[in-house]
């Protein structure tokens, strides 16, 4: 359906894509994951020529779209796109957003287009919003309308460019549910996403992109559970870990707690573990308060899906010392709490860094 | 104590500053008393030069029209003013609170003006002048217009020939030379010119031009001949070939009677007139400014002209502005830069100067309707502003809107038309409306290129009735009405373009 060979894209001197080749077959759902700024979105935008590639070839349904004679708008009609920022037509009602394309481009009659639009709105659960305007909808609703607008053009391929990145966490699932449903119905889709769990469930193939190339590709089980290459491993592990750097005693405690909360939510940790983890971090930092005056502290929290083990790593520079032992504490209360919460505490001096590893007790 | 003295000294200084150099009370005995006073003159006339020489230390105030001059003296803005004696007599007949001050200041010959190469036309006029002097016709004319104060034009058949002679005149010059009475040009100059038309077998077309622009209009061939009341002076001779003098005209100073020492002061009985009821005064003003001599036709005509110029220059400016905006946003450097230069040039030039440039320079040798020139000049000016309004509107639309259209399969132009343009229009209309209203008001300067618009119509009426209040208020009210009506029209269009707005009101 899509054959891409040696695709490259440069913005001035900056090489965003290098020699990307891939073949997409009908009915495939391909997730594209990878760190930010590695050309995932650019790759997607090159496929429908929103960004013009600097080299290589893209053949869609047998048509080379980089050929100057190719009717690019006609190809785009069969290959619609869902954007991170929704991009609903602000001046049109939800209904008109869905019918504009079919009426003007596919010469569908207005009545027929409206009937079809209403069906699609039912499919995404928004039939009652047909007369609303985009600025009256929530983010999740907007994105579902955008997906329905895509479907109204009856495309054979849909490109999703980070469809949930601009959404509040509470609205992510409603959009993902709609995309899951499309996958079940056999729609061919390319999805750039940061939702790892979703990518794992929904895709038939996962591309890991890094530094402008497809670094590793394979079925989701391979990429997520058994990545073959070094960078993929690091990336997948990092997704499972939380990192936070505290540079001064006046750090933003609430922002940090919120991020820990978010991490726990993504890892689907039980409420009890969350509370213990937060208490542990709080007590450790309390004890580290003095250290923070002289050196920065790096926190890392990791969660292993296999063993269910939750690990807290505290790294600090400065002179060799085990904070938990040497700190002059007014009382033993904090330390007692930490000991009660953890299964093991280990201290190690490594490469000029004091490294403290605490493993949370099983709940 | 010292403080008090200081304050009173300051007050004195302030008071004398406010009072300026004005002369208060019946202090004028002779023209010499104006040494430090304020003297009103018509701009570009020989009176202006005379006043500067005769009273080098006085403040010389220049005015555009005789009615402004009269108003300046009546309202005390000028202590006295210089005006041609024949016209002054007419003016004094209608304003009994004014009087002549001193003796005749200067006497100058009046001549018709031609370009130097028009020797044939000039000698034709001189021959015509010799003929009517010989048969006594001229004496009769002078007697009727100047001495008897006549106001009726004799029937002079227009020449049957089709050859046109364009003659520049000042239609609000005032009697006895030239004025609009019953919407018909009337006066000594007009009779003289009509008779000359008959004599040479050419059809006279009168072109109404500000006096100060008269010589420029002749040089740029907008007119074939100057028929305005123009004194023959050495400076003008450099640019204009004058005919033989057709009249010798004097000039006098005039001032308020109460400021002239040698006159018996008007008694307070004059206030009986002021005691007339307010409504009766309005009714009288209405009668003299609107009904008399069918002056409402002038107003109507002027209103129509203003409307035509406003609407068509807005249309032209919008279309051309869209083109300039397209060029400004083009990827081609040539287009972008030239559009940028156009915009900054037009926005950095006063529209009056632009108007005159287009009329007297660009279309100098083309015989073109001045209304069209006004439409072009205001259209260009409006284009520069609307182009920037459009650009700001288009650039304000999120790039994602365009990308969504393109990704769906619309071509670039179709995306612009279906998605970007409707959103742009909704956004820019409020600013656009404001710009449009300024345009309507800006058109009030077209009088400079001989267009009789609403403002000019008011000026012409003022030159006949010497009433400032009523015509100005009426013109202001008409401009307000015009702006209001056009604004409502735009709001109606705005409502049609914003279905969102309509839906919501229905739902509410």
Short mmCIF file of C-alpha atoms in Angstrom, two decimals, chain B residues 143-497:
data_model
loop_
_atom_site.label_atom_id
_atom_site.label_comp_id
_atom_site.label_asym_id
_atom_site.label_seq_id
_atom_site.Cartn_x
_atom_site.Cartn_y
_atom_site.Cartn_z
CA UNK B 143 -23.66 98.97 -14.20
CA UNK B 144 -26.01 96.01 -13.73
CA UNK B 145 -23.76 93.74 -11.67
CA UNK B 146 -21.58 96.19 -9.79
CA UNK B 147 -23.72 99.27 -9.22
CA UNK B 148 -27.27 97.90 -9.20
CA UNK B 149 -26.40 94.63 -7.44
CA UNK B 150 -28.22 92.51 -9.99
CA UNK B 151 -28.60 88.78 -9.46
CA UNK B 152 -30.33 87.53 -12.62
CA UNK B 153 -28.35 86.05 -15.46
CA UNK B 154 -29.43 87.23 -18.91
CA UNK B 155 -30.31 84.46 -21.38
CA UNK B 156 -27.25 83.88 -23.51
CA UNK B 157 -27.63 81.06 -26.01
CA UNK B 158 -24.88 78.45 -25.71
CA UNK B 159 -22.76 78.02 -28.77
CA UNK B 160 -24.04 75.30 -31.05
CA UNK B 161 -20.52 74.09 -31.72
CA UNK B 162 -19.26 71.01 -29.97
CA UNK B 163 -15.77 72.28 -29.31
CA UNK B 164 -15.42 72.63 -25.55
CA UNK B 165 -13.60 75.39 -23.70
CA UNK B 166 -12.85 74.45 -20.10
CA UNK B 167 -12.76 77.50 -17.86
CA UNK B 168 -11.54 77.40 -14.27
CA UNK B 169 -13.67 79.38 -11.83
CA UNK B 170 -14.28 79.58 -8.10
CA UNK B 171 -17.98 78.90 -7.70
CA UNK B 172 -18.09 80.18 -4.12
CA UNK B 173 -16.18 83.37 -4.99
CA UNK B 174 -19.30 85.41 -4.28
CA UNK B 175 -21.30 88.10 -6.02
CA UNK B 176 -20.98 90.16 -8.12
CA UNK B 177 -18.42 88.11 -10.04
CA UNK B 178 -19.43 84.52 -9.62
CA UNK B 179 -21.81 82.63 -7.37
CA UNK B 180 -24.38 79.87 -7.53
CA UNK B 181 -27.89 81.27 -7.52
CA UNK B 182 -30.75 78.80 -8.01
CA UNK B 183 -27.99 76.27 -8.74
CA UNK B 184 -26.94 78.32 -11.68
CA UNK B 185 -23.61 80.08 -12.05
CA UNK B 186 -24.35 83.78 -11.98
CA UNK B 187 -22.39 87.02 -12.02
CA UNK B 188 -20.33 89.44 -14.03
CA UNK B 189 -17.55 86.94 -14.82
CA UNK B 190 -20.01 84.30 -15.94
CA UNK B 191 -21.88 86.67 -18.25
CA UNK B 192 -18.58 87.82 -19.70
CA UNK B 193 -17.42 84.23 -20.25
CA UNK B 194 -20.74 83.06 -21.67
CA UNK B 195 -20.67 85.90 -24.14
CA UNK B 196 -17.11 85.04 -25.06
CA UNK B 197 -18.18 81.46 -25.69
CA UNK B 198 -20.85 82.67 -28.06
CA UNK B 199 -18.31 84.99 -29.71
CA UNK B 200 -15.71 82.26 -30.38
CA UNK B 201 -18.28 79.58 -31.09
CA UNK B 202 -17.14 77.26 -28.34
CA UNK B 203 -19.09 75.59 -25.59
CA UNK B 204 -17.96 76.79 -22.18
CA UNK B 205 -17.54 74.14 -19.50
CA UNK B 206 -16.96 75.55 -16.01
CA UNK B 207 -14.51 73.73 -13.79
CA UNK B 208 -14.71 74.60 -10.12
CA UNK B 209 -11.23 74.80 -8.61
CA UNK B 210 -9.73 76.22 -5.41
CA UNK B 211 -8.21 79.59 -6.21
CA UNK B 212 -4.78 78.48 -5.02
CA UNK B 213 -4.75 75.54 -7.44
CA UNK B 214 -5.91 77.58 -10.43
CA UNK B 215 -2.51 78.18 -12.06
CA UNK B 216 -1.43 74.57 -11.52
CA UNK B 217 -4.65 73.41 -13.18
CA UNK B 218 -3.98 75.66 -16.18
CA UNK B 219 -0.36 74.47 -16.49
CA UNK B 220 -1.37 70.80 -16.26
CA UNK B 221 -4.07 71.38 -18.94
CA UNK B 222 -6.95 70.56 -16.61
CA UNK B 223 -8.45 73.80 -17.87
CA UNK B 224 -7.93 75.88 -21.01
CA UNK B 225 -8.43 79.24 -19.39
CA UNK B 226 -8.58 80.91 -15.99
CA UNK B 227 -11.91 82.69 -15.57
CA UNK B 228 -11.63 83.31 -11.85
CA UNK B 229 -11.26 86.80 -10.49
CA UNK B 230 -7.50 87.03 -10.86
CA UNK B 231 -5.46 90.18 -10.57
CA UNK B 232 -2.67 90.68 -13.05
CA UNK B 233 0.63 90.69 -11.18
CA UNK B 234 4.24 90.38 -12.31
CA UNK B 235 4.71 87.05 -10.47
CA UNK B 236 1.68 85.50 -12.11
CA UNK B 237 2.82 86.76 -15.49
CA UNK B 238 5.76 84.36 -15.25
CA UNK B 239 3.36 81.44 -15.42
CA UNK B 240 0.25 82.90 -16.99
CA UNK B 241 -0.34 84.86 -20.15
CA UNK B 242 -3.01 87.40 -19.19
CA UNK B 243 -5.57 88.96 -21.46
CA UNK B 244 -6.11 92.72 -21.48
CA UNK B 245 -7.71 93.85 -18.22
CA UNK B 246 -11.47 93.33 -18.25
CA UNK B 247 -12.05 95.16 -14.99
CA UNK B 248 -10.20 97.36 -12.53
CA UNK B 249 -10.81 96.20 -9.03
CA UNK B 250 -10.08 97.88 -5.78
CA UNK B 251 -9.69 96.32 -2.36
CA UNK B 252 -10.73 97.56 1.07
CA UNK B 253 -10.31 96.68 4.67
CA UNK B 254 -13.42 95.81 6.60
CA UNK B 255 -14.01 95.24 10.27
CA UNK B 256 -16.77 95.02 12.85
CA UNK B 257 -18.55 98.31 13.19
CA UNK B 258 -18.10 98.29 16.93
CA UNK B 259 -14.33 98.21 16.50
CA UNK B 260 -14.21 101.20 14.22
CA UNK B 261 -13.80 104.40 16.19
CA UNK B 262 -15.09 106.84 13.57
CA UNK B 263 -18.48 105.16 13.24
CA UNK B 264 -21.50 105.68 15.45
CA UNK B 265 -21.67 102.58 17.64
CA UNK B 266 -24.63 100.30 16.95
CA UNK B 267 -27.15 100.78 19.71
CA UNK B 268 -28.15 97.95 21.98
CA UNK B 269 -31.44 97.98 20.14
CA UNK B 270 -29.75 95.51 17.83
CA UNK B 271 -30.37 92.88 20.45
CA UNK B 272 -34.04 92.93 19.51
CA UNK B 273 -33.01 90.72 16.61
CA UNK B 274 -31.26 88.34 19.00
CA UNK B 275 -34.44 88.23 21.01
CA UNK B 276 -36.19 86.40 18.21
CA UNK B 277 -37.28 82.99 19.36
CA UNK B 278 -34.74 80.23 18.88
CA UNK B 279 -37.10 78.18 16.76
CA UNK B 280 -37.90 81.08 14.50
CA UNK B 281 -34.16 81.57 14.03
CA UNK B 282 -33.73 77.93 13.07
CA UNK B 283 -36.66 78.15 10.67
CA UNK B 284 -35.20 81.24 9.07
CA UNK B 285 -31.79 79.55 8.74
CA UNK B 286 -33.45 76.52 7.24
CA UNK B 287 -35.29 78.66 4.75
CA UNK B 288 -32.23 80.62 3.65
CA UNK B 289 -29.76 77.74 3.67
CA UNK B 290 -31.90 74.96 2.26
CA UNK B 291 -34.99 76.24 0.48
CA UNK B 292 -33.89 79.53 -1.01
CA UNK B 293 -32.47 79.28 -4.51
CA UNK B 294 -33.11 75.51 -4.34
CA UNK B 295 -29.98 75.02 -2.28
CA UNK B 296 -31.16 71.58 -1.16
CA UNK B 297 -30.33 70.39 -4.66
CA UNK B 298 -26.72 71.36 -4.06
CA UNK B 299 -26.70 69.42 -0.80
CA UNK B 300 -28.32 66.41 -2.42
CA UNK B 301 -25.86 66.49 -5.29
CA UNK B 302 -22.94 66.79 -2.87
CA UNK B 303 -24.26 63.97 -0.72
CA UNK B 304 -24.52 61.74 -3.76
CA UNK B 305 -20.96 62.59 -4.83
CA UNK B 306 -19.60 61.84 -1.37
CA UNK B 307 -21.47 58.55 -1.32
CA UNK B 308 -20.22 57.57 -4.78
CA UNK B 309 -16.60 58.43 -3.95
CA UNK B 310 -16.74 56.62 -0.59
CA UNK B 311 -18.31 53.44 -1.86
CA UNK B 312 -16.30 53.11 -5.04
CA UNK B 313 -12.96 53.94 -3.47
CA UNK B 314 -13.72 51.39 -0.74
CA UNK B 315 -14.50 48.78 -3.39
CA UNK B 316 -11.43 49.61 -5.45
CA UNK B 317 -9.29 49.81 -2.31
CA UNK B 318 -10.53 46.47 -1.04
CA UNK B 319 -9.87 44.66 -4.31
CA UNK B 320 -6.52 46.31 -4.85
CA UNK B 321 -5.68 45.85 -1.17
CA UNK B 322 -6.35 42.13 -1.53
CA UNK B 323 -3.94 42.04 -4.47
CA UNK B 324 -1.28 43.98 -2.54
CA UNK B 325 -1.79 41.66 0.43
CA UNK B 326 -1.31 38.66 -1.85
CA UNK B 327 1.91 40.21 -3.18
CA UNK B 328 3.07 41.08 0.32
CA UNK B 329 2.66 37.46 1.42
CA UNK B 330 4.14 36.05 -1.76
CA UNK B 331 7.25 33.92 -1.71
CA UNK B 332 8.70 35.98 -4.57
CA UNK B 333 11.01 38.66 -3.28
CA UNK B 334 10.16 41.09 -6.07
CA UNK B 335 6.45 41.03 -5.29
CA UNK B 336 6.93 41.13 -1.55
CA UNK B 337 9.32 44.06 -1.59
CA UNK B 338 7.34 46.12 -4.09
CA UNK B 339 4.15 45.59 -2.08
CA UNK B 340 6.02 46.62 1.07
CA UNK B 341 7.30 49.78 -0.60
CA UNK B 342 3.81 50.60 -1.90
CA UNK B 343 2.31 50.22 1.57
CA UNK B 344 4.89 52.33 3.38
CA UNK B 345 4.83 55.04 0.70
CA UNK B 346 1.06 55.32 0.72
CA UNK B 347 0.76 55.20 4.49
CA UNK B 348 3.48 57.80 4.87
CA UNK B 349 1.92 60.36 2.53
CA UNK B 350 -0.95 62.65 3.51
CA UNK B 351 -3.95 61.67 1.45
CA UNK B 352 -4.52 65.29 0.40
CA UNK B 353 -1.03 65.42 -1.11
CA UNK B 354 -1.66 62.09 -2.80
CA UNK B 355 -4.95 63.40 -4.19
CA UNK B 356 -3.29 66.50 -5.64
CA UNK B 357 -0.39 64.45 -7.03
CA UNK B 358 -2.73 62.09 -8.82
CA UNK B 359 -4.81 64.96 -10.19
CA UNK B 360 -2.16 67.52 -11.13
CA UNK B 361 0.83 65.26 -11.90
CA UNK B 362 -0.18 61.71 -12.80
CA UNK B 363 -3.25 62.63 -14.83
CA UNK B 364 -1.95 66.09 -15.73
CA UNK B 365 -2.37 65.80 -19.48
CA UNK B 366 -5.39 63.47 -19.43
CA UNK B 367 -8.90 64.84 -19.47
CA UNK B 368 -10.35 62.77 -16.67
CA UNK B 369 -13.38 63.19 -14.44
CA UNK B 370 -12.10 64.47 -11.07
CA UNK B 371 -14.54 62.15 -9.30
CA UNK B 372 -12.69 59.24 -10.90
CA UNK B 373 -9.38 60.76 -9.76
CA UNK B 374 -10.74 60.96 -6.23
CA UNK B 375 -11.85 57.32 -6.39
CA UNK B 376 -8.38 56.30 -7.58
CA UNK B 377 -6.51 58.35 -4.96
CA UNK B 378 -8.68 57.28 -2.02
CA UNK B 379 -8.76 53.73 -3.39
CA UNK B 380 -4.95 53.59 -3.42
CA UNK B 381 -4.79 54.97 0.09
CA UNK B 382 -7.44 52.56 1.32
CA UNK B 383 -5.64 49.67 -0.41
CA UNK B 384 -2.48 50.32 1.59
CA UNK B 385 -4.37 50.14 4.86
CA UNK B 386 -6.69 47.28 3.97
CA UNK B 387 -3.76 45.21 2.65
CA UNK B 388 -2.19 45.32 6.09
CA UNK B 389 -5.51 44.56 7.76
CA UNK B 390 -5.97 41.53 5.51
CA UNK B 391 -2.42 40.35 6.12
CA UNK B 392 -2.77 40.61 9.88
CA UNK B 393 -6.08 38.73 9.62
CA UNK B 394 -4.68 35.93 7.50
CA UNK B 395 -1.52 35.56 9.54
CA UNK B 396 -3.63 35.43 12.67
CA UNK B 397 -5.25 32.19 11.51
CA UNK B 398 -3.55 29.16 13.02
CA UNK B 399 -1.34 27.33 10.54
CA UNK B 400 -3.03 24.09 11.63
CA UNK B 401 -6.25 25.22 9.89
CA UNK B 402 -4.46 25.33 6.55
CA UNK B 403 -2.68 22.05 7.21
CA UNK B 404 -5.94 20.33 8.07
CA UNK B 405 -7.43 21.50 4.77
CA UNK B 406 -4.39 20.47 2.75
CA UNK B 407 -4.17 17.08 4.49
CA UNK B 408 -7.83 16.48 3.71
CA UNK B 409 -7.15 16.91 0.01
CA UNK B 410 -8.05 20.54 -0.68
CA UNK B 411 -5.72 22.39 -3.03
CA UNK B 412 -3.95 25.48 -1.69
CA UNK B 413 -6.41 28.02 -3.16
CA UNK B 414 -9.42 25.91 -2.14
CA UNK B 415 -8.09 25.70 1.42
CA UNK B 416 -7.74 29.45 1.46
CA UNK B 417 -11.22 30.00 0.09
CA UNK B 418 -13.15 27.49 2.20
CA UNK B 419 -11.19 27.56 5.44
CA UNK B 420 -8.86 30.53 5.90
CA UNK B 421 -10.88 33.29 4.22
CA UNK B 422 -14.15 32.86 6.17
CA UNK B 423 -12.23 32.94 9.45
CA UNK B 424 -10.19 35.95 8.31
CA UNK B 425 -13.30 37.91 7.35
CA UNK B 426 -14.89 37.31 10.73
CA UNK B 427 -11.76 38.62 12.40
CA UNK B 428 -10.97 41.69 10.33
CA UNK B 429 -14.45 43.16 9.91
CA UNK B 430 -14.40 45.25 13.09
CA UNK B 431 -11.11 46.93 12.10
CA UNK B 432 -12.17 47.16 8.47
CA UNK B 433 -15.39 48.95 9.43
CA UNK B 434 -13.44 51.58 11.33
CA UNK B 435 -11.09 52.11 8.41
CA UNK B 436 -14.05 52.45 6.05
CA UNK B 437 -15.67 55.13 8.18
CA UNK B 438 -12.42 57.10 8.27
CA UNK B 439 -12.40 56.86 4.50
CA UNK B 440 -15.90 58.35 4.24
CA UNK B 441 -14.84 61.29 6.37
CA UNK B 442 -11.52 61.62 4.56
CA UNK B 443 -13.31 62.29 1.27
CA UNK B 444 -14.26 65.76 2.53
CA UNK B 445 -11.05 67.13 0.98
CA UNK B 446 -11.99 66.41 -2.63
CA UNK B 447 -12.94 70.06 -3.03
CA UNK B 448 -9.24 70.59 -3.72
CA UNK B 449 -9.54 68.90 -7.09
CA UNK B 450 -12.75 70.57 -8.18
CA UNK B 451 -15.23 67.97 -6.98
CA UNK B 452 -18.42 69.30 -5.45
CA UNK B 453 -18.95 66.95 -2.56
CA UNK B 454 -20.97 67.43 0.59
CA UNK B 455 -18.37 69.66 2.27
CA UNK B 456 -17.97 71.79 -0.82
CA UNK B 457 -21.74 72.13 -1.14
CA UNK B 458 -21.79 73.45 2.41
CA UNK B 459 -19.01 75.92 1.54
CA UNK B 460 -20.89 77.18 -1.49
CA UNK B 461 -24.01 77.78 0.58
CA UNK B 462 -21.98 79.55 3.23
CA UNK B 463 -20.50 81.83 0.58
CA UNK B 464 -24.00 82.96 -0.33
CA UNK B 465 -25.72 83.11 3.04
CA UNK B 466 -22.71 84.09 5.17
CA UNK B 467 -24.15 81.81 7.83
CA UNK B 468 -21.59 79.50 9.42
CA UNK B 469 -23.63 77.65 11.98
CA UNK B 470 -26.43 76.07 10.03
CA UNK B 471 -24.60 74.78 6.92
CA UNK B 472 -21.73 73.33 8.99
CA UNK B 473 -24.07 71.58 11.42
CA UNK B 474 -26.13 70.26 8.57
CA UNK B 475 -23.08 68.94 6.71
CA UNK B 476 -21.83 67.33 9.92
CA UNK B 477 -25.21 65.70 10.48
CA UNK B 478 -25.28 64.39 6.92
CA UNK B 479 -21.79 62.90 7.26
CA UNK B 480 -22.87 61.27 10.47
CA UNK B 481 -25.96 59.86 8.80
CA UNK B 482 -23.93 58.57 5.86
CA UNK B 483 -21.38 56.88 8.14
CA UNK B 484 -24.12 55.41 10.24
CA UNK B 485 -26.01 54.02 7.25
CA UNK B 486 -22.88 52.51 5.70
CA UNK B 487 -21.92 51.04 9.07
CA UNK B 488 -25.31 49.37 9.37
CA UNK B 489 -24.88 47.94 5.89
CA UNK B 490 -21.49 46.45 6.84
CA UNK B 491 -22.93 45.07 10.06
CA UNK B 492 -25.64 43.41 8.04
CA UNK B 493 -22.99 41.80 5.83
CA UNK B 494 -21.06 40.77 8.91
CA UNK B 495 -24.14 39.06 10.28
CA UNK B 496 -24.55 37.13 7.05
CA UNK B 497 -20.94 35.99 7.12
#
